[in-house]
PDB file of N, CA, C and O in Angstrom:
ATOM      1  N   MET T   1     -16.864  14.379  20.935  1.00  0.00           N
ATOM      2  CA  MET T   1     -15.973  13.869  20.002  1.00  0.00           C
ATOM      3  C   MET T   1     -16.103  12.516  19.720  1.00  0.00           C
ATOM      4  O   MET T   1     -16.340  11.480  20.524  1.00  0.00           O
ATOM      5  N   LYS T   2     -16.057  12.315  17.999  1.00  0.00           N
ATOM      6  CA  LYS T   2     -16.351  10.817  17.543  1.00  0.00           C
ATOM      7  C   LYS T   2     -14.987  10.243  18.029  1.00  0.00           C
ATOM      8  O   LYS T   2     -13.955  10.638  17.936  1.00  0.00           O
ATOM      9  N   PRO T   3     -15.042   8.705  17.997  1.00  0.00           N
ATOM     10  CA  PRO T   3     -14.076   7.952  18.205  1.00  0.00           C
ATOM     11  C   PRO T   3     -13.296   7.953  16.986  1.00  0.00           C
ATOM     12  O   PRO T   3     -13.646   7.800  15.849  1.00  0.00           O
ATOM     13  N   LEU T   4     -11.784   7.535  16.919  1.00  0.00           N
ATOM     14  CA  LEU T   4     -11.123   7.343  15.867  1.00  0.00           C
ATOM     15  C   LEU T   4     -11.841   6.137  14.966  1.00  0.00           C
ATOM     16  O   LEU T   4     -12.147   4.960  15.728  1.00  0.00           O
ATOM     17  N   MET T   5     -11.943   6.304  13.547  1.00  0.00           N
ATOM     18  CA  MET T   5     -12.142   5.115  13.067  1.00  0.00           C
ATOM     19  C   MET T   5     -11.143   4.150  12.804  1.00  0.00           C
ATOM     20  O   MET T   5     -11.577   2.860  12.901  1.00  0.00           O
ATOM     21  N   TYR T   6     -10.080   4.592  12.698  1.00  0.00           N
ATOM     22  CA  TYR T   6      -8.814   3.589  12.497  1.00  0.00           C
ATOM     23  C   TYR T   6      -7.921   3.624  13.529  1.00  0.00           C
ATOM     24  O   TYR T   6      -7.471   4.637  14.077  1.00  0.00           O
ATOM     25  N   LYS T   7      -7.919   2.415  14.176  1.00  0.00           N
ATOM     26  CA  LYS T   7      -7.176   2.447  15.533  1.00  0.00           C
ATOM     27  C   LYS T   7      -5.683   2.783  15.593  1.00  0.00           C
ATOM     28  O   LYS T   7      -4.803   2.876  16.271  1.00  0.00           O
ATOM     29  N   GLN T   8      -4.988   2.001  14.200  1.00  0.00           N
ATOM     30  CA  GLN T   8      -3.735   1.920  13.802  1.00  0.00           C
ATOM     31  C   GLN T   8      -3.449   2.643  12.386  1.00  0.00           C
ATOM     32  O   GLN T   8      -4.094   2.997  11.812  1.00  0.00           O
ATOM     33  N   ARG T   9      -1.963   2.935  12.746  1.00  0.00           N
ATOM     34  CA  ARG T   9      -1.370   3.893  11.023  1.00  0.00           C
ATOM     35  C   ARG T   9      -0.688   2.522  10.452  1.00  0.00           C
ATOM     36  O   ARG T   9      -0.716   1.401  11.097  1.00  0.00           O
ATOM     37  N   PRO T  10      -0.365   3.207   9.093  1.00  0.00           N
ATOM     38  CA  PRO T  10       0.078   2.017   8.563  1.00  0.00           C
ATOM     39  C   PRO T  10       1.450   1.975   8.574  1.00  0.00           C
ATOM     40  O   PRO T  10       2.128   2.755   9.335  1.00  0.00           O
ATOM     41  N   ALA T  11       1.982   0.633   8.400  1.00  0.00           N
ATOM     42  CA  ALA T  11       3.393   0.113   8.980  1.00  0.00           C
ATOM     43  C   ALA T  11       3.971   0.965   8.025  1.00  0.00           C
ATOM     44  O   ALA T  11       4.392   0.789   6.771  1.00  0.00           O
ATOM     45  N   PHE T  12       5.303   1.761   8.592  1.00  0.00           N
ATOM     46  CA  PHE T  12       6.105   2.430   7.825  1.00  0.00           C
ATOM     47  C   PHE T  12       7.078   2.157   7.278  1.00  0.00           C
ATOM     48  O   PHE T  12       7.457   2.300   6.000  1.00  0.00           O
ATOM     49  N   PRO T  13       7.673   0.735   7.850  1.00  0.00           N
ATOM     50  CA  PRO T  13       8.626  -0.020   6.978  1.00  0.00           C
ATOM     51  C   PRO T  13       8.206  -0.588   5.949  1.00  0.00           C
ATOM     52  O   PRO T  13       8.958  -0.725   4.619  1.00  0.00           O
ATOM     53  N   ALA T  14       6.857  -0.971   5.754  1.00  0.00           N
ATOM     54  CA  ALA T  14       6.472  -1.508   4.410  1.00  0.00           C
ATOM     55  C   ALA T  14       6.291  -0.408   3.505  1.00  0.00           C
ATOM     56  O   ALA T  14       6.148  -0.619   2.340  1.00  0.00           O
ATOM     57  N   LEU T  15       5.675   1.013   3.935  1.00  0.00           N
ATOM     58  CA  LEU T  15       5.500   2.207   2.865  1.00  0.00           C
ATOM     59  C   LEU T  15       7.129   2.404   2.366  1.00  0.00           C
ATOM     60  O   LEU T  15       7.162   2.687   1.095  1.00  0.00           O
ATOM     61  N   VAL T  16       7.973   2.276   3.136  1.00  0.00           N
ATOM     62  CA  VAL T  16       9.531   2.716   2.693  1.00  0.00           C
ATOM     63  C   VAL T  16       9.777   1.922   1.625  1.00  0.00           C
ATOM     64  O   VAL T  16      10.419   1.607   0.758  1.00  0.00           O
ATOM     65  N   GLY T  17       9.352   0.069   1.873  1.00  0.00           N
ATOM     66  CA  GLY T  17       9.682  -1.059   1.160  1.00  0.00           C
ATOM     67  C   GLY T  17       9.027  -0.520  -0.339  1.00  0.00           C
ATOM     68  O   GLY T  17       9.733  -1.167  -1.376  1.00  0.00           O
ATOM     69  N   ALA T  18       7.770  -0.140  -0.245  1.00  0.00           N
ATOM     70  CA  ALA T  18       7.057  -0.018  -1.933  1.00  0.00           C
ATOM     71  C   ALA T  18       7.888   1.234  -2.546  1.00  0.00           C
ATOM     72  O   ALA T  18       7.767   1.027  -3.555  1.00  0.00           O
ATOM     73  N   GLY T  19       8.167   2.090  -1.742  1.00  0.00           N
ATOM     74  CA  GLY T  19       8.654   3.277  -2.430  1.00  0.00           C
ATOM     75  C   GLY T  19      10.064   2.556  -2.941  1.00  0.00           C
ATOM     76  O   GLY T  19      10.441   2.863  -4.210  1.00  0.00           O
ATOM     77  N   ALA T  20      10.792   2.046  -2.213  1.00  0.00           N
ATOM     78  CA  ALA T  20      12.331   1.677  -2.517  1.00  0.00           C
ATOM     79  C   ALA T  20      12.054   0.485  -3.655  1.00  0.00           C
ATOM     80  O   ALA T  20      12.925   0.560  -4.535  1.00  0.00           O
ATOM     81  N   SER T  21      11.255  -0.095  -3.547  1.00  0.00           N
ATOM     82  CA  SER T  21      10.923  -1.222  -4.649  1.00  0.00           C
ATOM     83  C   SER T  21      10.733  -0.285  -6.059  1.00  0.00           C
ATOM     84  O   SER T  21      11.169  -0.879  -7.153  1.00  0.00           O
ATOM     85  N   LEU T  22       9.742   0.422  -6.003  1.00  0.00           N
ATOM     86  CA  LEU T  22       9.298   1.284  -7.180  1.00  0.00           C
ATOM     87  C   LEU T  22      10.703   2.220  -7.854  1.00  0.00           C
ATOM     88  O   LEU T  22      10.871   1.948  -9.112  1.00  0.00           O
ATOM     89  N   LEU T  23      11.545   2.540  -6.762  1.00  0.00           N
ATOM     90  CA  LEU T  23      12.933   3.170  -7.090  1.00  0.00           C
ATOM     91  C   LEU T  23      13.731   2.380  -7.774  1.00  0.00           C
ATOM     92  O   LEU T  23      14.420   2.603  -8.921  1.00  0.00           O
ATOM     93  N   ALA T  24      13.839   1.069  -7.236  1.00  0.00           N
ATOM     94  CA  ALA T  24      14.690   0.051  -7.897  1.00  0.00           C
ATOM     95  C   ALA T  24      14.321  -0.405  -9.123  1.00  0.00           C
ATOM     96  O   ALA T  24      15.401  -0.664  -9.820  1.00  0.00           O
ATOM     97  N   GLY T  25      13.117  -0.606  -9.371  1.00  0.00           N
ATOM     98  CA  GLY T  25      12.248  -1.024 -10.546  1.00  0.00           C
ATOM     99  C   GLY T  25      12.682   0.134 -11.642  1.00  0.00           C
ATOM    100  O   GLY T  25      12.966  -0.292 -12.582  1.00  0.00           O
ATOM    101  N   LEU T  26      12.550   1.415 -11.237  1.00  0.00           N
ATOM    102  CA  LEU T  26      12.713   2.281 -12.197  1.00  0.00           C
ATOM    103  C   LEU T  26      14.113   2.491 -12.878  1.00  0.00           C
ATOM    104  O   LEU T  26      14.755   2.543 -13.994  1.00  0.00           O
ATOM    105  N   PHE T  27      15.132   2.271 -11.580  1.00  0.00           N
ATOM    106  CA  PHE T  27      16.555   2.176 -11.862  1.00  0.00           C
ATOM    107  C   PHE T  27      16.872   0.901 -12.821  1.00  0.00           C
ATOM    108  O   PHE T  27      17.743   1.186 -14.137  1.00  0.00           O
ATOM    109  N   CYS T  28      16.121  -0.362 -12.600  1.00  0.00           N
ATOM    110  CA  CYS T  28      16.639  -1.368 -13.271  1.00  0.00           C
ATOM    111  C   CYS T  28      16.109  -0.989 -14.697  1.00  0.00           C
ATOM    112  O   CYS T  28      16.473  -1.415 -15.816  1.00  0.00           O
ATOM    113  N   PHE T  29      14.953  -0.586 -15.042  1.00  0.00           N
ATOM    114  CA  PHE T  29      14.287  -0.235 -16.225  1.00  0.00           C
ATOM    115  C   PHE T  29      15.137   0.778 -16.983  1.00  0.00           C
ATOM    116  O   PHE T  29      15.482   0.459 -18.453  1.00  0.00           O
ATOM    117  N   ALA T  30      15.662   1.946 -16.364  1.00  0.00           N
ATOM    118  CA  ALA T  30      16.697   2.586 -17.085  1.00  0.00           C
ATOM    119  C   ALA T  30      17.709   1.905 -17.518  1.00  0.00           C
ATOM    120  O   ALA T  30      18.396   2.143 -18.724  1.00  0.00           O
ATOM    121  N   MET T  31      18.400   1.000 -16.662  1.00  0.00           N
ATOM    122  CA  MET T  31      19.484   0.139 -17.236  1.00  0.00           C
ATOM    123  C   MET T  31      19.373  -0.734 -18.356  1.00  0.00           C
ATOM    124  O   MET T  31      20.200  -0.941 -19.361  1.00  0.00           O
ATOM    125  N   ILE T  32      18.158  -1.360 -18.362  1.00  0.00           N
ATOM    126  CA  ILE T  32      17.910  -2.437 -19.308  1.00  0.00           C
ATOM    127  C   ILE T  32      17.102  -1.953 -20.459  1.00  0.00           C
ATOM    128  O   ILE T  32      17.501  -2.534 -21.759  1.00  0.00           O
ATOM    129  N   TYR T  33      16.459  -0.680 -20.548  1.00  0.00           N
ATOM    130  CA  TYR T  33      15.976   0.005 -21.718  1.00  0.00           C
ATOM    131  C   TYR T  33      16.669   0.091 -22.732  1.00  0.00           C
ATOM    132  O   TYR T  33      16.492  -0.121 -23.816  1.00  0.00           O
ATOM    133  N   ARG T  34      18.038   0.555 -22.292  1.00  0.00           N
ATOM    134  CA  ARG T  34      19.102   0.929 -23.350  1.00  0.00           C
ATOM    135  C   ARG T  34      19.438  -0.609 -24.355  1.00  0.00           C
ATOM    136  O   ARG T  34      19.518  -0.368 -25.493  1.00  0.00           O
ATOM    137  N   ARG T  35      19.592  -1.650 -23.662  1.00  0.00           N
ATOM    138  CA  ARG T  35      19.739  -2.983 -24.010  1.00  0.00           C
ATOM    139  C   ARG T  35      18.668  -3.341 -24.950  1.00  0.00           C
ATOM    140  O   ARG T  35      18.865  -4.043 -26.094  1.00  0.00           O
ATOM    141  N   VAL T  36      17.489  -3.139 -24.789  1.00  0.00           N
ATOM    142  CA  VAL T  36      16.562  -3.479 -25.314  1.00  0.00           C
ATOM    143  C   VAL T  36      16.372  -2.488 -26.537  1.00  0.00           C
ATOM    144  O   VAL T  36      16.015  -3.166 -27.862  1.00  0.00           O
ATOM    145  N   GLU T  37      16.479  -1.380 -26.390  1.00  0.00           N
ATOM    146  CA  GLU T  37      16.487  -0.356 -27.896  1.00  0.00           C
ATOM    147  C   GLU T  37      17.451  -0.860 -28.853  1.00  0.00           C
ATOM    148  O   GLU T  37      17.293  -0.968 -29.924  1.00  0.00           O
ATOM    149  N   SER T  38      18.781  -1.392 -28.282  1.00  0.00           N
ATOM    150  CA  SER T  38      19.931  -1.986 -29.344  1.00  0.00           C
ATOM    151  C   SER T  38      19.684  -3.284 -29.739  1.00  0.00           C
ATOM    152  O   SER T  38      20.182  -3.456 -30.608  1.00  0.00           O
ATOM    153  N   GLY T  39      18.881  -3.873 -29.200  1.00  0.00           N
ATOM    154  CA  GLY T  39      18.373  -5.166 -29.612  1.00  0.00           C
ATOM    155  C   GLY T  39      18.843  -6.484 -29.566  1.00  0.00           C
ATOM    156  O   GLY T  39      19.023  -7.342 -29.490  1.00  0.00           O
ATOM    157  N   GLU T  40      19.670  -6.079 -28.033  1.00  0.00           N
ATOM    158  CA  GLU T  40      20.719  -6.964 -27.531  1.00  0.00           C
ATOM    159  C   GLU T  40      20.004  -8.050 -26.581  1.00  0.00           C
ATOM    160  O   GLU T  40      20.257  -9.131 -26.251  1.00  0.00           O
ATOM    161  N   ILE T  41      18.958  -7.569 -25.969  1.00  0.00           N
ATOM    162  CA  ILE T  41      17.987  -8.429 -25.341  1.00  0.00           C
ATOM    163  C   ILE T  41      16.501  -8.119 -25.688  1.00  0.00           C
ATOM    164  O   ILE T  41      16.186  -6.970 -26.271  1.00  0.00           O
ATOM    165  N   GLY T  42      15.689  -9.533 -25.299  1.00  0.00           N
ATOM    166  CA  GLY T  42      14.352  -9.252 -25.918  1.00  0.00           C
ATOM    167  C   GLY T  42      13.386  -8.278 -24.942  1.00  0.00           C
ATOM    168  O   GLY T  42      13.575  -8.090 -23.771  1.00  0.00           O
ATOM    169  N   SER T  43      12.394  -7.944 -25.318  1.00  0.00           N
ATOM    170  CA  SER T  43      11.530  -6.791 -24.808  1.00  0.00           C
ATOM    171  C   SER T  43      10.714  -7.724 -23.779  1.00  0.00           C
ATOM    172  O   SER T  43      10.239  -7.041 -22.712  1.00  0.00           O
ATOM    173  N   GLU T  44      10.568  -9.041 -23.754  1.00  0.00           N
ATOM    174  CA  GLU T  44       9.768  -9.647 -22.760  1.00  0.00           C
ATOM    175  C   GLU T  44      10.698  -9.509 -21.532  1.00  0.00           C
ATOM    176  O   GLU T  44       9.673  -9.828 -20.458  1.00  0.00           O
ATOM    177  N   LYS T  45      11.845  -9.610 -21.404  1.00  0.00           N
ATOM    178  CA  LYS T  45      12.659  -9.105 -20.243  1.00  0.00           C
ATOM    179  C   LYS T  45      12.305  -7.909 -19.451  1.00  0.00           C
ATOM    180  O   LYS T  45      12.066  -7.693 -18.472  1.00  0.00           O
ATOM    181  N   LEU T  46      12.067  -6.852 -20.410  1.00  0.00           N
ATOM    182  CA  LEU T  46      11.755  -5.383 -19.917  1.00  0.00           C
ATOM    183  C   LEU T  46      10.092  -5.542 -19.257  1.00  0.00           C
ATOM    184  O   LEU T  46       9.819  -5.033 -18.059  1.00  0.00           O
ATOM    185  N   THR T  47       9.311  -6.258 -19.940  1.00  0.00           N
ATOM    186  CA  THR T  47       7.771  -6.526 -19.144  1.00  0.00           C
ATOM    187  C   THR T  47       8.094  -7.246 -18.342  1.00  0.00           C
ATOM    188  O   THR T  47       7.183  -6.591 -17.015  1.00  0.00           O
ATOM    189  N   ALA T  48       8.815  -8.146 -18.059  1.00  0.00           N
ATOM    190  CA  ALA T  48       8.551  -9.133 -16.802  1.00  0.00           C
ATOM    191  C   ALA T  48       9.357  -7.981 -15.218  1.00  0.00           C
ATOM    192  O   ALA T  48       8.950  -8.260 -14.476  1.00  0.00           O
ATOM    193  N   LEU T  49      10.260  -7.328 -15.647  1.00  0.00           N
ATOM    194  CA  LEU T  49      10.806  -6.707 -14.707  1.00  0.00           C
ATOM    195  C   LEU T  49       9.655  -5.665 -14.047  1.00  0.00           C
ATOM    196  O   LEU T  49       9.699  -5.476 -12.950  1.00  0.00           O
ATOM    197  N   ILE T  50       8.709  -5.074 -15.121  1.00  0.00           N
ATOM    198  CA  ILE T  50       8.054  -4.049 -15.118  1.00  0.00           C
ATOM    199  C   ILE T  50       7.040  -4.559 -13.637  1.00  0.00           C
ATOM    200  O   ILE T  50       6.431  -4.095 -12.817  1.00  0.00           O
ATOM    201  N   LEU T  51       6.471  -5.867 -14.461  1.00  0.00           N
ATOM    202  CA  LEU T  51       5.156  -6.781 -13.569  1.00  0.00           C
ATOM    203  C   LEU T  51       5.898  -7.036 -12.179  1.00  0.00           C
ATOM    204  O   LEU T  51       5.181  -6.732 -11.148  1.00  0.00           O
ATOM    205  N   VAL T  52       7.153  -7.449 -12.039  1.00  0.00           N
ATOM    206  CA  VAL T  52       7.856  -7.745 -10.954  1.00  0.00           C
ATOM    207  C   VAL T  52       7.763  -6.650  -9.845  1.00  0.00           C
ATOM    208  O   VAL T  52       7.351  -6.901  -8.698  1.00  0.00           O
ATOM    209  N   SER T  53       8.298  -5.382 -10.273  1.00  0.00           N
ATOM    210  CA  SER T  53       8.255  -4.455  -9.796  1.00  0.00           C
ATOM    211  C   SER T  53       6.932  -3.873  -9.252  1.00  0.00           C
ATOM    212  O   SER T  53       6.802  -3.501  -8.019  1.00  0.00           O
ATOM    213  N   ILE T  54       5.947  -3.570 -10.097  1.00  0.00           N
ATOM    214  CA  ILE T  54       4.470  -3.367  -9.546  1.00  0.00           C
ATOM    215  C   ILE T  54       3.989  -4.403  -8.690  1.00  0.00           C
ATOM    216  O   ILE T  54       3.323  -4.019  -7.601  1.00  0.00           O
ATOM    217  N   ALA T  55       4.539  -5.777  -8.825  1.00  0.00           N
ATOM    218  CA  ALA T  55       3.863  -6.666  -7.898  1.00  0.00           C
ATOM    219  C   ALA T  55       4.400  -6.496  -6.256  1.00  0.00           C
ATOM    220  O   ALA T  55       3.813  -6.640  -5.503  1.00  0.00           O
ATOM    221  N   THR T  56       5.768  -6.357  -6.539  1.00  0.00           N
ATOM    222  CA  THR T  56       6.220  -6.259  -5.332  1.00  0.00           C
ATOM    223  C   THR T  56       5.953  -4.910  -4.140  1.00  0.00           C
ATOM    224  O   THR T  56       5.724  -4.826  -3.350  1.00  0.00           O
ATOM    225  N   SER T  57       5.865  -3.814  -5.041  1.00  0.00           N
ATOM    226  CA  SER T  57       5.460  -2.481  -4.557  1.00  0.00           C
ATOM    227  C   SER T  57       3.974  -2.683  -4.289  1.00  0.00           C
ATOM    228  O   SER T  57       3.625  -2.554  -2.804  1.00  0.00           O
ATOM    229  N   GLY T  58       3.213  -3.730  -4.762  1.00  0.00           N
ATOM    230  CA  GLY T  58       1.643  -3.789  -4.270  1.00  0.00           C
ATOM    231  C   GLY T  58       1.550  -4.622  -2.952  1.00  0.00           C
ATOM    232  O   GLY T  58       0.844  -4.457  -1.846  1.00  0.00           O
ATOM    233  N   ILE T  59       2.557  -5.637  -2.908  1.00  0.00           N
ATOM    234  CA  ILE T  59       2.377  -6.347  -1.895  1.00  0.00           C
ATOM    235  C   ILE T  59       2.944  -5.758  -0.694  1.00  0.00           C
ATOM    236  O   ILE T  59       2.210  -6.013   0.460  1.00  0.00           O
ATOM    237  N   PHE T  60       3.829  -5.046  -0.572  1.00  0.00           N
ATOM    238  CA  PHE T  60       4.241  -3.910   0.432  1.00  0.00           C
ATOM    239  C   PHE T  60       3.496  -2.953   0.629  1.00  0.00           C
ATOM    240  O   PHE T  60       3.089  -2.867   2.069  1.00  0.00           O
ATOM    241  N   LEU T  61       2.245  -2.527  -0.077  1.00  0.00           N
ATOM    242  CA  LEU T  61       1.412  -1.651   0.162  1.00  0.00           C
ATOM    243  C   LEU T  61       0.167  -2.455   0.934  1.00  0.00           C
ATOM    244  O   LEU T  61      -0.457  -1.994   1.783  1.00  0.00           O
ATOM    245  N   ILE T  62      -0.017  -3.729   0.549  1.00  0.00           N
ATOM    246  CA  ILE T  62      -0.913  -4.382   1.289  1.00  0.00           C
ATOM    247  C   ILE T  62      -0.500  -4.796   2.655  1.00  0.00           C
ATOM    248  O   ILE T  62      -1.459  -4.383   3.615  1.00  0.00           O
ATOM    249  N   ALA T  63       0.640  -5.175   2.633  1.00  0.00           N
ATOM    250  CA  ALA T  63       1.331  -5.162   4.117  1.00  0.00           C
ATOM    251  C   ALA T  63       1.346  -3.978   4.938  1.00  0.00           C
ATOM    252  O   ALA T  63       1.008  -3.986   6.214  1.00  0.00           O
ATOM    253  N   ALA T  64       1.252  -2.513   4.350  1.00  0.00           N
ATOM    254  CA  ALA T  64       1.389  -1.670   4.999  1.00  0.00           C
ATOM    255  C   ALA T  64       0.080  -1.125   5.603  1.00  0.00           C
ATOM    256  O   ALA T  64      -0.238  -0.705   6.628  1.00  0.00           O
ATOM    257  N   PHE T  65      -0.877  -1.529   5.048  1.00  0.00           N
ATOM    258  CA  PHE T  65      -2.521  -1.075   5.302  1.00  0.00           C
ATOM    259  C   PHE T  65      -3.219  -2.107   6.056  1.00  0.00           C
ATOM    260  O   PHE T  65      -4.557  -2.001   6.065  1.00  0.00           O
ATOM    261  N   ALA T  66      -2.569  -3.451   6.017  1.00  0.00           N
ATOM    262  CA  ALA T  66      -3.055  -4.503   6.354  1.00  0.00           C
ATOM    263  C   ALA T  66      -3.456  -4.412   8.071  1.00  0.00           C
ATOM    264  O   ALA T  66      -4.192  -5.204   8.726  1.00  0.00           O
ATOM    265  N   ARG T  67      -2.694  -3.769   8.811  1.00  0.00           N
ATOM    266  CA  ARG T  67      -2.786  -3.246  10.275  1.00  0.00           C
ATOM    267  C   ARG T  67      -4.202  -2.624  10.555  1.00  0.00           C
ATOM    268  O   ARG T  67      -4.332  -2.734  11.952  1.00  0.00           O
ATOM    269  N   TYR T  68      -5.104  -1.995   9.550  1.00  0.00           N
ATOM    270  CA  TYR T  68      -5.941  -1.243   9.972  1.00  0.00           C
ATOM    271  C   TYR T  68      -7.242  -2.129  10.559  1.00  0.00           C
ATOM    272  O   TYR T  68      -7.240  -3.200  10.258  1.00  0.00           O
ATOM    273  N   GLN T  69      -7.826  -1.547  11.442  1.00  0.00           N
ATOM    274  CA  GLN T  69      -8.934  -2.259  12.019  1.00  0.00           C
ATOM    275  C   GLN T  69     -10.250  -1.567  11.352  1.00  0.00           C
ATOM    276  O   GLN T  69     -10.327  -0.581  11.878  1.00  0.00           O
ATOM    277  N   PHE T  70     -10.866  -2.115  10.551  1.00  0.00           N
ATOM    278  CA  PHE T  70     -12.082  -1.418   9.931  1.00  0.00           C
ATOM    279  C   PHE T  70     -13.260  -1.863  11.043  1.00  0.00           C
ATOM    280  O   PHE T  70     -14.201  -2.605  10.643  1.00  0.00           O
ATOM    281  N   ILE T  71     -13.169  -1.322  12.118  1.00  0.00           N
ATOM    282  CA  ILE T  71     -14.048  -1.479  13.316  1.00  0.00           C
ATOM    283  C   ILE T  71     -15.608  -1.057  12.826  1.00  0.00           C
ATOM    284  O   ILE T  71     -16.783  -1.273  13.315  1.00  0.00           O
ATOM    285  N   HIS T  72     -15.571   0.313  12.022  1.00  0.00           N
ATOM    286  CA  HIS T  72     -16.785   0.754  11.690  1.00  0.00           C
ATOM    287  C   HIS T  72     -17.411   0.123  10.715  1.00  0.00           C
ATOM    288  O   HIS T  72     -18.835   0.328  10.520  1.00  0.00           O
ATOM    289  N   LEU T  73     -17.269  -1.051  10.071  1.00  0.00           N
ATOM    290  CA  LEU T  73     -17.943  -1.904   9.122  1.00  0.00           C
ATOM    291  C   LEU T  73     -19.068  -2.737  10.073  1.00  0.00           C
ATOM    292  O   LEU T  73     -19.961  -3.526   9.724  1.00  0.00           O
ATOM    293  N   TRP T  74     -18.604  -3.136  11.498  1.00  0.00           N
ATOM    294  CA  TRP T  74     -19.319  -4.417  12.263  1.00  0.00           C
ATOM    295  C   TRP T  74     -19.926  -3.737  13.474  1.00  0.00           C
ATOM    296  O   TRP T  74     -20.860  -3.951  14.204  1.00  0.00           O
ATOM    297  N   LYS T  75     -19.175  -2.574  14.028  1.00  0.00           N
ATOM    298  CA  LYS T  75     -19.638  -1.825  15.526  1.00  0.00           C
ATOM    299  C   LYS T  75     -20.830  -1.081  15.359  1.00  0.00           C
ATOM    300  O   LYS T  75     -21.028  -0.108  14.568  1.00  0.00           O
ATOM    301  N   LYS T  76     -21.604  -1.328  16.238  1.00  0.00           N
ATOM    302  CA  LYS T  76     -22.956  -0.574  16.134  1.00  0.00           C
ATOM    303  C   LYS T  76     -22.820   0.656  17.064  1.00  0.00           C
ATOM    304  O   LYS T  76     -21.758   0.718  17.763  1.00  0.00           O
ATOM    305  N   PRO T  77     -23.304   1.966  16.605  1.00  0.00           N
ATOM    306  CA  PRO T  77     -23.139   2.788  17.395  1.00  0.00           C
ATOM    307  C   PRO T  77     -23.298   2.847  18.855  1.00  0.00           C
ATOM    308  O   PRO T  77     -24.345   2.431  19.252  1.00  0.00           O
ATOM    309  N   SER T  78     -22.345   3.341  19.775  1.00  0.00           N
ATOM    310  CA  SER T  78     -22.709   2.897  21.360  1.00  0.00           C
ATOM    311  C   SER T  78     -23.830   4.123  21.888  1.00  0.00           C
ATOM    312  O   SER T  78     -23.743   5.432  21.402  1.00  0.00           O
ATOM    313  N   ARG T  79     -24.374   3.714  22.782  1.00  0.00           N
ATOM    314  CA  ARG T  79     -25.633   4.867  23.088  1.00  0.00           C
ATOM    315  C   ARG T  79     -24.790   5.150  24.835  1.00  0.00           C
ATOM    316  O   ARG T  79     -24.342   4.598  25.412  1.00  0.00           O
ATOM    317  N   HIS T  80     -25.127   6.517  24.674  1.00  0.00           N
ATOM    318  CA  HIS T  80     -25.033   7.004  26.368  1.00  0.00           C
ATOM    319  C   HIS T  80     -25.750   6.473  27.093  1.00  0.00           C
ATOM    320  O   HIS T  80     -27.209   6.062  26.912  1.00  0.00           O
ATOM    321  N   PRO T  81     -25.677   6.530  28.498  1.00  0.00           N
ATOM    322  CA  PRO T  81     -26.775   5.591  29.520  1.00  0.00           C
ATOM    323  C   PRO T  81     -27.632   6.743  29.374  1.00  0.00           C
ATOM    324  O   PRO T  81     -29.154   6.078  30.113  1.00  0.00           O
ATOM    325  N   SER T  82     -27.771   7.925  29.185  1.00  0.00           N
ATOM    326  CA  SER T  82     -29.068   8.495  29.094  1.00  0.00           C
ATOM    327  C   SER T  82     -29.870   8.420  27.982  1.00  0.00           C
ATOM    328  O   SER T  82     -31.316   8.793  27.748  1.00  0.00           O
ATOM    329  N   GLY T  83     -29.495   7.520  26.935  1.00  0.00           N
ATOM    330  CA  GLY T  83     -30.239   7.278  25.873  1.00  0.00           C
ATOM    331  C   GLY T  83     -29.809   8.256  24.723  1.00  0.00           C
ATOM    332  O   GLY T  83     -30.379   7.944  23.514  1.00  0.00           O
ATOM    333  N   ARG T  84     -28.951   9.091  24.729  1.00  0.00           N
ATOM    334  CA  ARG T  84     -28.545   9.813  23.656  1.00  0.00           C
ATOM    335  C   ARG T  84     -27.448   8.950  23.273  1.00  0.00           C
ATOM    336  O   ARG T  84     -26.563   8.650  23.659  1.00  0.00           O
ATOM    337  N   ARG T  85     -27.090   9.507  21.911  1.00  0.00           N
ATOM    338  CA  ARG T  85     -25.879   9.137  21.347  1.00  0.00           C
ATOM    339  C   ARG T  85     -24.422   9.956  21.759  1.00  0.00           C
ATOM    340  O   ARG T  85     -24.691  10.825  22.158  1.00  0.00           O
ATOM    341  N   LYS T  86     -23.302   9.353  21.781  1.00  0.00           N
ATOM    342  CA  LYS T  86     -22.074   9.952  22.282  1.00  0.00           C
ATOM    343  C   LYS T  86     -21.701  10.854  21.227  1.00  0.00           C
ATOM    344  O   LYS T  86     -21.801  10.692  20.205  1.00  0.00           O
TER     345      LYS T  86
END
């Protein structure tokens, strides 16, 4: 049996944070979109909201998967004492 390539799992709270950030962004988008359509506020505010929501979700996703140990990139295959690979 091969050893596991990744020793850790993603950080669950950060994954929840990414999902919550996207949901909050969608909720705020729905609330602000009506005001943009009526001309009450400018569309640049809506664009800024979208960018901030995507950026915070991306940061949470990076934090969630930053715990991985990519040992397969530098670790040489180990050899069994008899000369065979494991």
